[in-house]
mmCIF file of C-alpha atoms and ligand atoms in Angstrom:
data_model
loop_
_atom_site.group_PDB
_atom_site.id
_atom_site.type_symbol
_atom_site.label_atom_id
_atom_site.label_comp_id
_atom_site.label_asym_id
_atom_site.label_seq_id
_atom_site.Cartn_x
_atom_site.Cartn_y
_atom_site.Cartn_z
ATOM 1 C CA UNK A 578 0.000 0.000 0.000
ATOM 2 C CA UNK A 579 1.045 3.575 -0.683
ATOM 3 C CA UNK A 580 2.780 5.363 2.314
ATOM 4 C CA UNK A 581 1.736 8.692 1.804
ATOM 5 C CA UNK A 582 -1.436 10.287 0.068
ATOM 6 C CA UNK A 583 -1.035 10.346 -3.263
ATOM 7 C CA UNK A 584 -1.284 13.458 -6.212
ATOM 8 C CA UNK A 585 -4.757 13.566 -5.921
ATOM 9 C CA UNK A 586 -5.045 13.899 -2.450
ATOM 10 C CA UNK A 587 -2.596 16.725 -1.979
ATOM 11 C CA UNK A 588 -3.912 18.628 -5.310
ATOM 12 C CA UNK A 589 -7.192 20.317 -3.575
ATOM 13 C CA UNK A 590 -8.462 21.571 -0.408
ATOM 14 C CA UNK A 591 -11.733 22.410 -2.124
ATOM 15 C CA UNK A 592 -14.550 20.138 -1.157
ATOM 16 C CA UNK A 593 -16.985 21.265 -3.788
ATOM 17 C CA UNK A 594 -14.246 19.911 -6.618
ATOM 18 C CA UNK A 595 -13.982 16.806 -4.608
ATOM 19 C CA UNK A 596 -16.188 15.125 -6.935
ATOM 20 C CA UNK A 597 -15.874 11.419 -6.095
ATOM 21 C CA UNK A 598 -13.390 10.962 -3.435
ATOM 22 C CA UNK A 599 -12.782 9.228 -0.597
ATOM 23 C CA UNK A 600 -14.336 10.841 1.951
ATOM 24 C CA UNK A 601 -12.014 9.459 4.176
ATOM 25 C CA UNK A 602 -8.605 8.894 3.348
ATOM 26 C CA UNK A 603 -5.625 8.203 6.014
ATOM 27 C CA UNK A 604 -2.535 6.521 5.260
ATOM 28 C CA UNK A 605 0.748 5.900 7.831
ATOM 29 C CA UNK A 606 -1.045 6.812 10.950
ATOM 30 C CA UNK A 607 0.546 6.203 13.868
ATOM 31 C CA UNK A 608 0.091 7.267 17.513
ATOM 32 C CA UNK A 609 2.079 6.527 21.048
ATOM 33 C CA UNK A 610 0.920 7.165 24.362
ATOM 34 C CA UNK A 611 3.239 7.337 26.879
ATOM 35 C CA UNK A 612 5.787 5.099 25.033
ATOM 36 C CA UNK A 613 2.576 2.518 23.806
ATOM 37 C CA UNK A 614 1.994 2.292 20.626
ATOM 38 C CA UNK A 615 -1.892 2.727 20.028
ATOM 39 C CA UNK A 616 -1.797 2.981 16.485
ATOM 40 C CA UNK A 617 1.020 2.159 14.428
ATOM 41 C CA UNK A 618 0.635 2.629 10.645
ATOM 42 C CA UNK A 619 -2.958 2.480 9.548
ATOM 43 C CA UNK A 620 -4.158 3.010 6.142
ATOM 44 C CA UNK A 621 -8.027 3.526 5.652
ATOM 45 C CA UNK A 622 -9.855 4.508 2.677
ATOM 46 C CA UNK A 623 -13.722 5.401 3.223
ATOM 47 C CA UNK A 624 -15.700 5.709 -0.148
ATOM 48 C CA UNK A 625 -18.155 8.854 -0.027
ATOM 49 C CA UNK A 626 -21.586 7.221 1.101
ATOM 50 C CA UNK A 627 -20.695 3.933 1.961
ATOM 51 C CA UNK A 628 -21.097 2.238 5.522
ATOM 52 C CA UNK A 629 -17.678 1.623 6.973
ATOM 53 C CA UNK A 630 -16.935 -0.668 9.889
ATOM 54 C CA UNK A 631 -13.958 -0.392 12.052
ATOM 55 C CA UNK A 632 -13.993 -4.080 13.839
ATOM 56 C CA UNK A 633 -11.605 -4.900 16.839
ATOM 57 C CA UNK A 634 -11.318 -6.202 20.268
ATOM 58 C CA UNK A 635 -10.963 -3.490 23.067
ATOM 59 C CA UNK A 636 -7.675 -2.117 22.953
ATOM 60 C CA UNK A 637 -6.866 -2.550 19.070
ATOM 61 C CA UNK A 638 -7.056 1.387 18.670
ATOM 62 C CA UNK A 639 -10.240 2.185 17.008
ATOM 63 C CA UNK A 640 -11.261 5.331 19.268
ATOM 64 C CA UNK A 641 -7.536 6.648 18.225
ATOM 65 C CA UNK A 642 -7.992 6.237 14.735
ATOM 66 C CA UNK A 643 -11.146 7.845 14.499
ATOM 67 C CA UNK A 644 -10.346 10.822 17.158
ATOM 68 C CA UNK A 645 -7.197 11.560 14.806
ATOM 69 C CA UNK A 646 -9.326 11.298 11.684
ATOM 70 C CA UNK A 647 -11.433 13.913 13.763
ATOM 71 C CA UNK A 648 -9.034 16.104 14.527
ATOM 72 C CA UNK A 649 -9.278 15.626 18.325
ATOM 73 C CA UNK A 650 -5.989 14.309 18.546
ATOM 74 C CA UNK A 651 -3.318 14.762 15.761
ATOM 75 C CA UNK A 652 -1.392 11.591 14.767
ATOM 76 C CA UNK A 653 2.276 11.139 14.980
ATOM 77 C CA UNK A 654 3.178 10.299 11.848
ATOM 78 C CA UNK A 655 1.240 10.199 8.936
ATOM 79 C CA UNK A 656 -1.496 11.958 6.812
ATOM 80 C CA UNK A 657 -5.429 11.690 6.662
ATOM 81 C CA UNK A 658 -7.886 13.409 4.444
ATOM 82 C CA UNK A 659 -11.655 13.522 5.857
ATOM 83 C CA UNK A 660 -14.079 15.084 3.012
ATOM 84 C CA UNK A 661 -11.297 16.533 1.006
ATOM 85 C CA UNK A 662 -9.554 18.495 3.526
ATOM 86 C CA UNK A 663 -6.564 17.815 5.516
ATOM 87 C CA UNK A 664 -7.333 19.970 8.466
ATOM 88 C CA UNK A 665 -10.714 18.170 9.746
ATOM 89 C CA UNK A 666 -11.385 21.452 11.868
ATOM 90 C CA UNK A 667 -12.166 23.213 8.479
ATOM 91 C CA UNK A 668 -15.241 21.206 8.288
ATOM 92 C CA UNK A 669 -16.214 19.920 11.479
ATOM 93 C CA UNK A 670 -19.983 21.335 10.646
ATOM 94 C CA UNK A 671 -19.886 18.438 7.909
ATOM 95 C CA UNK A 672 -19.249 15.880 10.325
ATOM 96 C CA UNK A 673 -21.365 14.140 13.314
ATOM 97 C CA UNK A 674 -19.471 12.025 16.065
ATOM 98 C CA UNK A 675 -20.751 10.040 18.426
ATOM 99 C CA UNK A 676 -18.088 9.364 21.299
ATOM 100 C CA UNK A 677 -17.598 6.242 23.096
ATOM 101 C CA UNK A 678 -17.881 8.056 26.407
ATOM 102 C CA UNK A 679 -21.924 8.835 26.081
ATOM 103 C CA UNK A 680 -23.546 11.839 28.138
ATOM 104 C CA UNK A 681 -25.789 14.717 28.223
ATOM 105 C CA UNK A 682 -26.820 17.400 30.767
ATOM 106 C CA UNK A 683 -29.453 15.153 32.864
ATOM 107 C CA UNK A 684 -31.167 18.206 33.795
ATOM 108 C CA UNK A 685 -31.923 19.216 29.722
ATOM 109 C CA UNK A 686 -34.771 18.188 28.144
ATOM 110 C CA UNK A 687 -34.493 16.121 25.379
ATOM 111 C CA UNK A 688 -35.372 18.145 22.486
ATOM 112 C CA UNK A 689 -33.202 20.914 24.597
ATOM 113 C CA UNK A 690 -30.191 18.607 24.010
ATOM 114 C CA UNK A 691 -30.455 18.104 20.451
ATOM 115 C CA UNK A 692 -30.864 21.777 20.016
ATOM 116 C CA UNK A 693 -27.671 22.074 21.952
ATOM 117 C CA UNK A 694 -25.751 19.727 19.971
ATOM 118 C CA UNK A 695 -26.662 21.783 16.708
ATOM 119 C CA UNK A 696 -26.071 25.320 17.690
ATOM 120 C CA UNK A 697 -22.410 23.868 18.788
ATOM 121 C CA UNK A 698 -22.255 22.912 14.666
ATOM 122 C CA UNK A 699 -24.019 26.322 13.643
ATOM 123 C CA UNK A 700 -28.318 25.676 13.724
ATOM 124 C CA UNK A 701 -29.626 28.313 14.993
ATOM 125 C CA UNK A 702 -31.602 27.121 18.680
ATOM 126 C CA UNK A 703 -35.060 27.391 17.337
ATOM 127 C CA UNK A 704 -34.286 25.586 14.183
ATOM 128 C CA UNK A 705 -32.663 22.894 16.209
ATOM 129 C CA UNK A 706 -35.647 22.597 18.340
ATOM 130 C CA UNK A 707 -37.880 21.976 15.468
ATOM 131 C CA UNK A 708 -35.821 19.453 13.504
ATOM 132 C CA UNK A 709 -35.041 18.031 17.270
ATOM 133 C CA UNK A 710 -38.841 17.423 17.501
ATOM 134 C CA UNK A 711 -39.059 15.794 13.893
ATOM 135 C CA UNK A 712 -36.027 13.771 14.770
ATOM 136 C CA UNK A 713 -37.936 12.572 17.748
ATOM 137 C CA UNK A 714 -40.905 11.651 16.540
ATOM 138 C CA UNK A 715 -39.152 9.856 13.480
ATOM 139 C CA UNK A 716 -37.558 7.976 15.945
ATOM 140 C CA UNK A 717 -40.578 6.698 18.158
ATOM 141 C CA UNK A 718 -39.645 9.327 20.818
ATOM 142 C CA UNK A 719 -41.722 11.983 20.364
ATOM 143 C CA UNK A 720 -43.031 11.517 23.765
ATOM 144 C CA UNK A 721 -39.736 12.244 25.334
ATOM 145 C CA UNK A 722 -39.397 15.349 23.712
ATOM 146 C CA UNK A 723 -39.997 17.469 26.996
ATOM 147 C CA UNK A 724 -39.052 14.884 28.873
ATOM 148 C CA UNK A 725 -35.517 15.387 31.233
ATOM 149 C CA UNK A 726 -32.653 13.285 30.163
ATOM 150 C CA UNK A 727 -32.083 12.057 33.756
ATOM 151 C CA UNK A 728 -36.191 10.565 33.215
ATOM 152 C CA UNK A 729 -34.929 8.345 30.292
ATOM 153 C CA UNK A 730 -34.132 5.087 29.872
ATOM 154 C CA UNK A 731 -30.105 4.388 29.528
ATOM 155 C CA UNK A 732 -31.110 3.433 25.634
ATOM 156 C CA UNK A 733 -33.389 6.613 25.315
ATOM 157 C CA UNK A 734 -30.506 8.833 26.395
ATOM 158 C CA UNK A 735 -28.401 7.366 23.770
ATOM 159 C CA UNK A 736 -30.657 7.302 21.049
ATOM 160 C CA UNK A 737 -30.861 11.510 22.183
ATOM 161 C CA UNK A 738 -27.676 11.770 21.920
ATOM 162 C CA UNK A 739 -27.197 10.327 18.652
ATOM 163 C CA UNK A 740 -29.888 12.010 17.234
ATOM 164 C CA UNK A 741 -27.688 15.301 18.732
ATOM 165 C CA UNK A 742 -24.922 13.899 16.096
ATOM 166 C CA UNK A 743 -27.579 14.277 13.130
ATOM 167 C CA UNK A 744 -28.920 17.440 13.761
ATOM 168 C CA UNK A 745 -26.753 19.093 11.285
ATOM 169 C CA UNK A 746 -27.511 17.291 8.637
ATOM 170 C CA UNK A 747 -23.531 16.049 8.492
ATOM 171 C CA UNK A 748 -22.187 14.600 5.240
ATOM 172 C CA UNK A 749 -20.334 12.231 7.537
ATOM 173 C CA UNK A 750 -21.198 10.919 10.762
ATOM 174 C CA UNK A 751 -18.605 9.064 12.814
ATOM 175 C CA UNK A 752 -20.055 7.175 15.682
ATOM 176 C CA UNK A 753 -17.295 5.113 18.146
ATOM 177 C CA UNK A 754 -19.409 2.174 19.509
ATOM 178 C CA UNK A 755 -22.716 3.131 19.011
ATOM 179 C CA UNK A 756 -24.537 -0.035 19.738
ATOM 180 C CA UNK A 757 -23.072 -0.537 23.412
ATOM 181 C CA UNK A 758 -25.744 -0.481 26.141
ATOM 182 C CA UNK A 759 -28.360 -0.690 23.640
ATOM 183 C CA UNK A 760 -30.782 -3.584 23.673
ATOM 184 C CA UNK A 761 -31.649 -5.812 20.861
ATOM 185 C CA UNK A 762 -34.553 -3.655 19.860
ATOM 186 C CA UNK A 763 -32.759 -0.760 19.375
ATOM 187 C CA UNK A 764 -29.966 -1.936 18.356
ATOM 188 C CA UNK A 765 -31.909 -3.110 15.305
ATOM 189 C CA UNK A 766 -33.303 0.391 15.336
ATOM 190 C CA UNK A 767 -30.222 2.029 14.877
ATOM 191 C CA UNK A 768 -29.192 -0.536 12.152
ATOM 192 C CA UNK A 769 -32.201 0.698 10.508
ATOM 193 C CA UNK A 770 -31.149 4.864 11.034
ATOM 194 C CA UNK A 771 -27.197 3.959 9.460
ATOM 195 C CA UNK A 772 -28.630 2.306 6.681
ATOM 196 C CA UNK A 773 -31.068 5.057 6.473
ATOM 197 C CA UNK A 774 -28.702 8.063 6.212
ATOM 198 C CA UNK A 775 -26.498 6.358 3.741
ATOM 199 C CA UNK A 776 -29.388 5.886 1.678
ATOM 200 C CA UNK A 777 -29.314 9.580 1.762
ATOM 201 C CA UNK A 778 -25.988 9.917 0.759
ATOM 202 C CA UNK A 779 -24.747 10.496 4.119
ATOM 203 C CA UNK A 780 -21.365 8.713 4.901
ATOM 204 C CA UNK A 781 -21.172 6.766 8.025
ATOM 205 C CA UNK A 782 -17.729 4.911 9.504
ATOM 206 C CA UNK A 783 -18.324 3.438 12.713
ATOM 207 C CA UNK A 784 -16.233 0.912 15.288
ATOM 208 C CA UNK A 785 -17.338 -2.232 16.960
ATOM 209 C CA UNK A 786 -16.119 -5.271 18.565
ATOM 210 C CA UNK A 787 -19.260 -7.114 17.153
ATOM 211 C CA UNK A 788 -19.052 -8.948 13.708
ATOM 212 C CA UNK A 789 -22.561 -9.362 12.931
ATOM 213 C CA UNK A 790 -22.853 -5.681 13.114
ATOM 214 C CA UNK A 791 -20.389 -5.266 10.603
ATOM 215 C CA UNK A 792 -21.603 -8.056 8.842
ATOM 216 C CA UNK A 793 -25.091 -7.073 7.996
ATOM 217 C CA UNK A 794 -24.632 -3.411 7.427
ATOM 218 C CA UNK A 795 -21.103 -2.859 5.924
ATOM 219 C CA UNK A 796 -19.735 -2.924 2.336
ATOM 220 C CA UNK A 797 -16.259 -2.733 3.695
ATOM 221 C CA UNK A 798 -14.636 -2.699 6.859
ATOM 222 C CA UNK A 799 -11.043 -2.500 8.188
ATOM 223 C CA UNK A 800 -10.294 -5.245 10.679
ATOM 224 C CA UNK A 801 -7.678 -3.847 13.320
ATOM 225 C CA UNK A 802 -5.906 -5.793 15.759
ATOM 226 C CA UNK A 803 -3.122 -4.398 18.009
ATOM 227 C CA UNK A 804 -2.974 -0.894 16.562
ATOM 228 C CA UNK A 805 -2.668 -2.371 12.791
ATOM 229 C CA UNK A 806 -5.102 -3.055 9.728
ATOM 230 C CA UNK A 807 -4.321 -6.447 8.315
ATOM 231 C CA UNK A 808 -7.525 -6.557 6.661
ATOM 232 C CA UNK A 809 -9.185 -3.400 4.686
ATOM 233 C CA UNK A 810 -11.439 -3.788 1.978
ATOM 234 C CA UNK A 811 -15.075 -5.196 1.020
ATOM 235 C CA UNK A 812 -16.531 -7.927 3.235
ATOM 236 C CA UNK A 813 -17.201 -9.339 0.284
ATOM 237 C CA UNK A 814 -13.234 -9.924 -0.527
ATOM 238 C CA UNK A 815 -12.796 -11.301 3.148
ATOM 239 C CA UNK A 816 -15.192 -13.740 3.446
ATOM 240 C CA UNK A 817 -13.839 -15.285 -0.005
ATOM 241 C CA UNK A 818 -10.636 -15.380 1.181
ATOM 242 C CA UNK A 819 -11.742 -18.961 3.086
ATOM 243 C CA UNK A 820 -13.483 -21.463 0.605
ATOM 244 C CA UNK A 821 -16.933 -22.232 1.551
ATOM 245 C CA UNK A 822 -17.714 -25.355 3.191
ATOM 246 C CA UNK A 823 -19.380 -28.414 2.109
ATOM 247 C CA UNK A 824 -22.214 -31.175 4.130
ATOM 248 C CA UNK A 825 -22.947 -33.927 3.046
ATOM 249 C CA UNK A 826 -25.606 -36.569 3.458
ATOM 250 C CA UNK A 827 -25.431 -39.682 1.825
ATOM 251 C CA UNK A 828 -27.715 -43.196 2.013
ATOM 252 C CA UNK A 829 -24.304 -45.233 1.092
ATOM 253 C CA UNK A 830 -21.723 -45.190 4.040
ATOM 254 C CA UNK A 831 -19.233 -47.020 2.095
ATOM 255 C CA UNK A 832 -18.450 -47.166 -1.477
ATOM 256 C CA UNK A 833 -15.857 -45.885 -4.295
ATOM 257 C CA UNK A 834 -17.547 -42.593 -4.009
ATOM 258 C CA UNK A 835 -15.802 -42.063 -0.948
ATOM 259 C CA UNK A 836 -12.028 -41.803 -3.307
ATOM 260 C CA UNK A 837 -13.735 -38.284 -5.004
ATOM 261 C CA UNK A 838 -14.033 -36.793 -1.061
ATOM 262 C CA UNK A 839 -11.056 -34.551 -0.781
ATOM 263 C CA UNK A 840 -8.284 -35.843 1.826
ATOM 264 C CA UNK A 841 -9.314 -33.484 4.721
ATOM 265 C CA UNK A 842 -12.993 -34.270 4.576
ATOM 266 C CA UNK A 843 -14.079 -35.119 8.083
ATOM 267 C CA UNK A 844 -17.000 -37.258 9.302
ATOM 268 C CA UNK A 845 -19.753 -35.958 11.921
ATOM 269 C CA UNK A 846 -22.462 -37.846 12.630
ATOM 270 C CA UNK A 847 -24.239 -38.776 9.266
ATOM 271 C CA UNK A 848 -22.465 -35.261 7.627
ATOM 272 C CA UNK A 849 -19.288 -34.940 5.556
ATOM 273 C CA UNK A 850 -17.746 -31.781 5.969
ATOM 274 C CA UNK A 851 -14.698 -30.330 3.606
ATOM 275 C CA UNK A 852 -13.473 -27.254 2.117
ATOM 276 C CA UNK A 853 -15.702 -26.903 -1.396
ATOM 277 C CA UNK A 854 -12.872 -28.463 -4.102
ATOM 278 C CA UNK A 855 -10.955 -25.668 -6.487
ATOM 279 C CA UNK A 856 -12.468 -27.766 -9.477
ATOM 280 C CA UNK A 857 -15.985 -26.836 -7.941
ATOM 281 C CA UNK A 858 -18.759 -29.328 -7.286
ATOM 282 C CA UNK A 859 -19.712 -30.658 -10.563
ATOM 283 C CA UNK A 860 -17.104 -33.380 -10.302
ATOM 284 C CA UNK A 861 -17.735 -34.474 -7.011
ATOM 285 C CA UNK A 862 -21.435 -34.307 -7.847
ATOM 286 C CA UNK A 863 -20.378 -37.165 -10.471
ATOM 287 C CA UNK A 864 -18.789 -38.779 -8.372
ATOM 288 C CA UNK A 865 -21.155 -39.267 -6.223
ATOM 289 C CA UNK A 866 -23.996 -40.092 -8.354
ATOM 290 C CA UNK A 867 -22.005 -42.944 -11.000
ATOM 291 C CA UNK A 868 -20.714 -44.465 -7.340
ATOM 292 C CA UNK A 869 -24.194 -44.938 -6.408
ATOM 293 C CA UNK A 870 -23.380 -42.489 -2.839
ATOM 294 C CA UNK A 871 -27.175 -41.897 -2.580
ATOM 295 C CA UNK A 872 -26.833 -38.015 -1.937
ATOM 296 C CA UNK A 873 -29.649 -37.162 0.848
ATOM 297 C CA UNK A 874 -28.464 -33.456 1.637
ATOM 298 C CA UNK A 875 -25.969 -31.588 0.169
ATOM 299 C CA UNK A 876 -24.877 -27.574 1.078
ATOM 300 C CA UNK A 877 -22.631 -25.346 0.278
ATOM 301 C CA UNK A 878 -22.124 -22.502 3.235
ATOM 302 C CA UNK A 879 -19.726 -19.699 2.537
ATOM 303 C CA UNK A 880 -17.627 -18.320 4.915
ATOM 304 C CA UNK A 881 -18.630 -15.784 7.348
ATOM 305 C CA UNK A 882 -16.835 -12.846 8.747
ATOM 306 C CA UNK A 883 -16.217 -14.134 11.732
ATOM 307 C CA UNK A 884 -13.991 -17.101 10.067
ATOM 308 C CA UNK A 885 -12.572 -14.454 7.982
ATOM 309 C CA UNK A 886 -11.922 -12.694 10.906
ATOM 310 C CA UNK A 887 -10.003 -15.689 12.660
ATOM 311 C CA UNK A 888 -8.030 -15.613 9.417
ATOM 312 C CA UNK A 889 -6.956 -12.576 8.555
ATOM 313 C CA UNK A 890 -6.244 -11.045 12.505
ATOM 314 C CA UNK A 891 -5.779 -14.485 14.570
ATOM 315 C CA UNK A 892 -7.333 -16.884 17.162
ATOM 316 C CA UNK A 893 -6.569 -14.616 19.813
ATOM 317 C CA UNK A 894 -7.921 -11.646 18.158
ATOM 318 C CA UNK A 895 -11.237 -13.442 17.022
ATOM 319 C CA UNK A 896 -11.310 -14.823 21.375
ATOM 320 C CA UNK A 897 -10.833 -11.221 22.219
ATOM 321 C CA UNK A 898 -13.560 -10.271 20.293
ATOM 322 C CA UNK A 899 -15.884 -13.211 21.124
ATOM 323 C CA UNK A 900 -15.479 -12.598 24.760
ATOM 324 C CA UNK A 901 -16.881 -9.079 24.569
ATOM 325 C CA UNK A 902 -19.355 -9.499 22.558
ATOM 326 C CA UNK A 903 -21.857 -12.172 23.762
ATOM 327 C CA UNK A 904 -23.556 -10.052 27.109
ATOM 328 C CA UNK A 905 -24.019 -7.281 24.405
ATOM 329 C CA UNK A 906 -24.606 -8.313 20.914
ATOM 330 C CA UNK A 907 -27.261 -9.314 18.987
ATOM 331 C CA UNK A 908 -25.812 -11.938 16.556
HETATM 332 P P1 ATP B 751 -11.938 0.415 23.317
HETATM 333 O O1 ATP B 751 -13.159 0.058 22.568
HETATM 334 O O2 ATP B 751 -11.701 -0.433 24.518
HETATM 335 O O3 ATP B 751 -11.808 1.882 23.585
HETATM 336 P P2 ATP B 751 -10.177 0.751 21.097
HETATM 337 O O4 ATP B 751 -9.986 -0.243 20.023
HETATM 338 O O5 ATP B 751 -11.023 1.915 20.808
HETATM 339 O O6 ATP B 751 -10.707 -0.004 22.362
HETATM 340 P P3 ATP B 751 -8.185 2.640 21.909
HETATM 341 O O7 ATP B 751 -9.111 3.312 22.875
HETATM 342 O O8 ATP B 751 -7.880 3.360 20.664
HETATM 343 O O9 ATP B 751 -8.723 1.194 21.545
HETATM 344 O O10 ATP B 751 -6.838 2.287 22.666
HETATM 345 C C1 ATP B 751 -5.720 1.690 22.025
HETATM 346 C C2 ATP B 751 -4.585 1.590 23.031
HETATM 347 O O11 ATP B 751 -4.108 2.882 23.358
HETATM 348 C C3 ATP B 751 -4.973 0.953 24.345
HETATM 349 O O12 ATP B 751 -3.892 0.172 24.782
HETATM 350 C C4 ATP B 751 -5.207 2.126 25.256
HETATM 351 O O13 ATP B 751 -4.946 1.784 26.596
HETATM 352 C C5 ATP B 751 -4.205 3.138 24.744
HETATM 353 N N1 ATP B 751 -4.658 4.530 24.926
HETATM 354 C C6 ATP B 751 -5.704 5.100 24.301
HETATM 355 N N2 ATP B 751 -5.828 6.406 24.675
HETATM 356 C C7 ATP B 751 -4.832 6.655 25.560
HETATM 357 C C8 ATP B 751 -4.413 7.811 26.296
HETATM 358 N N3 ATP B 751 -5.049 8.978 26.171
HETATM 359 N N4 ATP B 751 -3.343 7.683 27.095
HETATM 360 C C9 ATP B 751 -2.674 6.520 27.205
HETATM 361 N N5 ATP B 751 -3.019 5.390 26.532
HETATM 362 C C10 ATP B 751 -4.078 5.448 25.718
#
């Protein structure tokens, strides 16, 4: 991969001429804390519109890559790009961020919050209280408008908050964990709002230690694991980096069918299970049928990201992962 940005990155500051780029673009970043090393060389590219997922255990040094992509903490080496400019404070009215540390004045109304949270990216109060309201009510709160944040549910508060982060109508919204401490209902909910603003147009990059988060709603992701990216790209791309796996059923235990099974096929129960064969399945299929196997069931199940994540960052990384996720997650 390239270590710096390239031409086109360095040609314009103008946003308007950006046309179709990236509207994130970091490459080299590193960052030390104290003599740790909490990022050390990351290279993320984040196509305008598209859902991006930043997947890791705890630790791996997602809230420092997005804070420097933010601006809230400048990197030590290395250059990022964040809609076009290379100064994110130039355009932090284009962007909405959700922090991993959640919170809001208990003692503000809702619809007072999310008015807050605008003016600080230039609405005007009473123009943040209406689209506050609409926000609301799109989101099946409308009856905790007036409510006090302090006489919300945990999940309510959050769900205030981010709707504090939209406000502005940013062209990017950055959100650091966003489905922690939400249930499984709104955690589908919010699933629902990220694919909603990228239908829009909006672009949303968000972390998680949870697969099937990243799974179901991203196009690409970067996999990071101990401050690097091993993995960036389509989840597409990942998952077919493992070939899919094969069951099979067969009335025949015994026969010279059994000589077309690859070597590593392995026996469960009444199933045959092996890595689908380069050549593809029509020859086994023949196989099979001319030595009479008897096929009762036969699938083929393509790898998930969760395998490609065991592949690409490492048992330990995937048991890191696994172990946060199950109290939380809705798989
Ligand atoms: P989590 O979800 O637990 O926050 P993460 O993937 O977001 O995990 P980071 O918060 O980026 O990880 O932390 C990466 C590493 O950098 C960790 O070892 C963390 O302890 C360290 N770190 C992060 N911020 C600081 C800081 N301000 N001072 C010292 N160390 C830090």
């Amino acid at each position: 991969m390239d270590t710096a940005l390239g031409d086109p990155l360095m040609a314009s500051n103008d946003t308007a001429s950006a046309g179709r780029a990236p509207a994130i673009e970091a490459r080299g970043l590193v960052k030390q804390f104290e003599g740790t090393t909490a990022v050390d060389g990351i290279d993320l590219t984040v196509p305008e519109g598209a859902i991006y997922g930043i997947l890791g255990p705890n630790g791996a040094g997602k809230t420092t890559t997005l804070r420097m992509l933010l601006g809230i903490i400048d990197p030590d080496e290395g250059v990022r790009r964040v809609l076009g400019r290379d100064d994110p404070h130039d355009i932090a009215r284009l962007i909405g961020y959700l922090p991993e540390e959640r919170g809001l004045y208990p003692a503000m109304k809702a619809v007072e919050a999310i008015a807050f949270m605008g003016a600080l990216r230039g609405v005007p109060l009473a123009e943040g209280r209406r689209r506050g309201r609409e926000l609301l009510e799109g989101h099946g709160l409308g009856h905790a408008a007036d409510k006090q944040i302090r006489q919300l549910s945990k999940g309510m508060a959050q769900t205030v908050q981010l709707l504090g982060t939209l406000v502005h109508r940013p062209r990017l919204v950055v959100l650091d964990e966003p489905f922690s401490g939400l249930d499984a209902i709104n955690q589908g909910k919010l699933e629902g709002l990220i694919r909603n603003l990228a239908a829009d147009g909006t672009t949303v990059i968000f972390s998680t230690h949870v697969i099937a988060h990243a799974e179901r709603l991203c196009e690409q992701v970067a996999i990071i694991a101990g401050g690097k990216v091993p993995y960036a790209g389509s989840v597409d791309a990942a998952r077919d980096r493992i070939p899919a796996q094969v069951r099979l059923e067969t009335r025949a235990r015994e026969g010279r069918w059994r000589d077309a099974l690859p070597a590593d096929a392995r026996r469960e129960g009444d199933y045959w299970y092996f890595p689908l064969p380069e050549t593809g399945i029509e020859p086994l299929l023949r196989a099979l049928i001319e030595g009479e196997a008897g096929i009762l069931s036969l699938s083929i199940e393509r790898a998930g990201l969760h395998d490609a994540f065991v592949d690409i960052a490492g048992e330990a990384a995937a048991r890191a992962l696994d172990e946060q996720s199950p109290a939380e997650a809705v798989q």
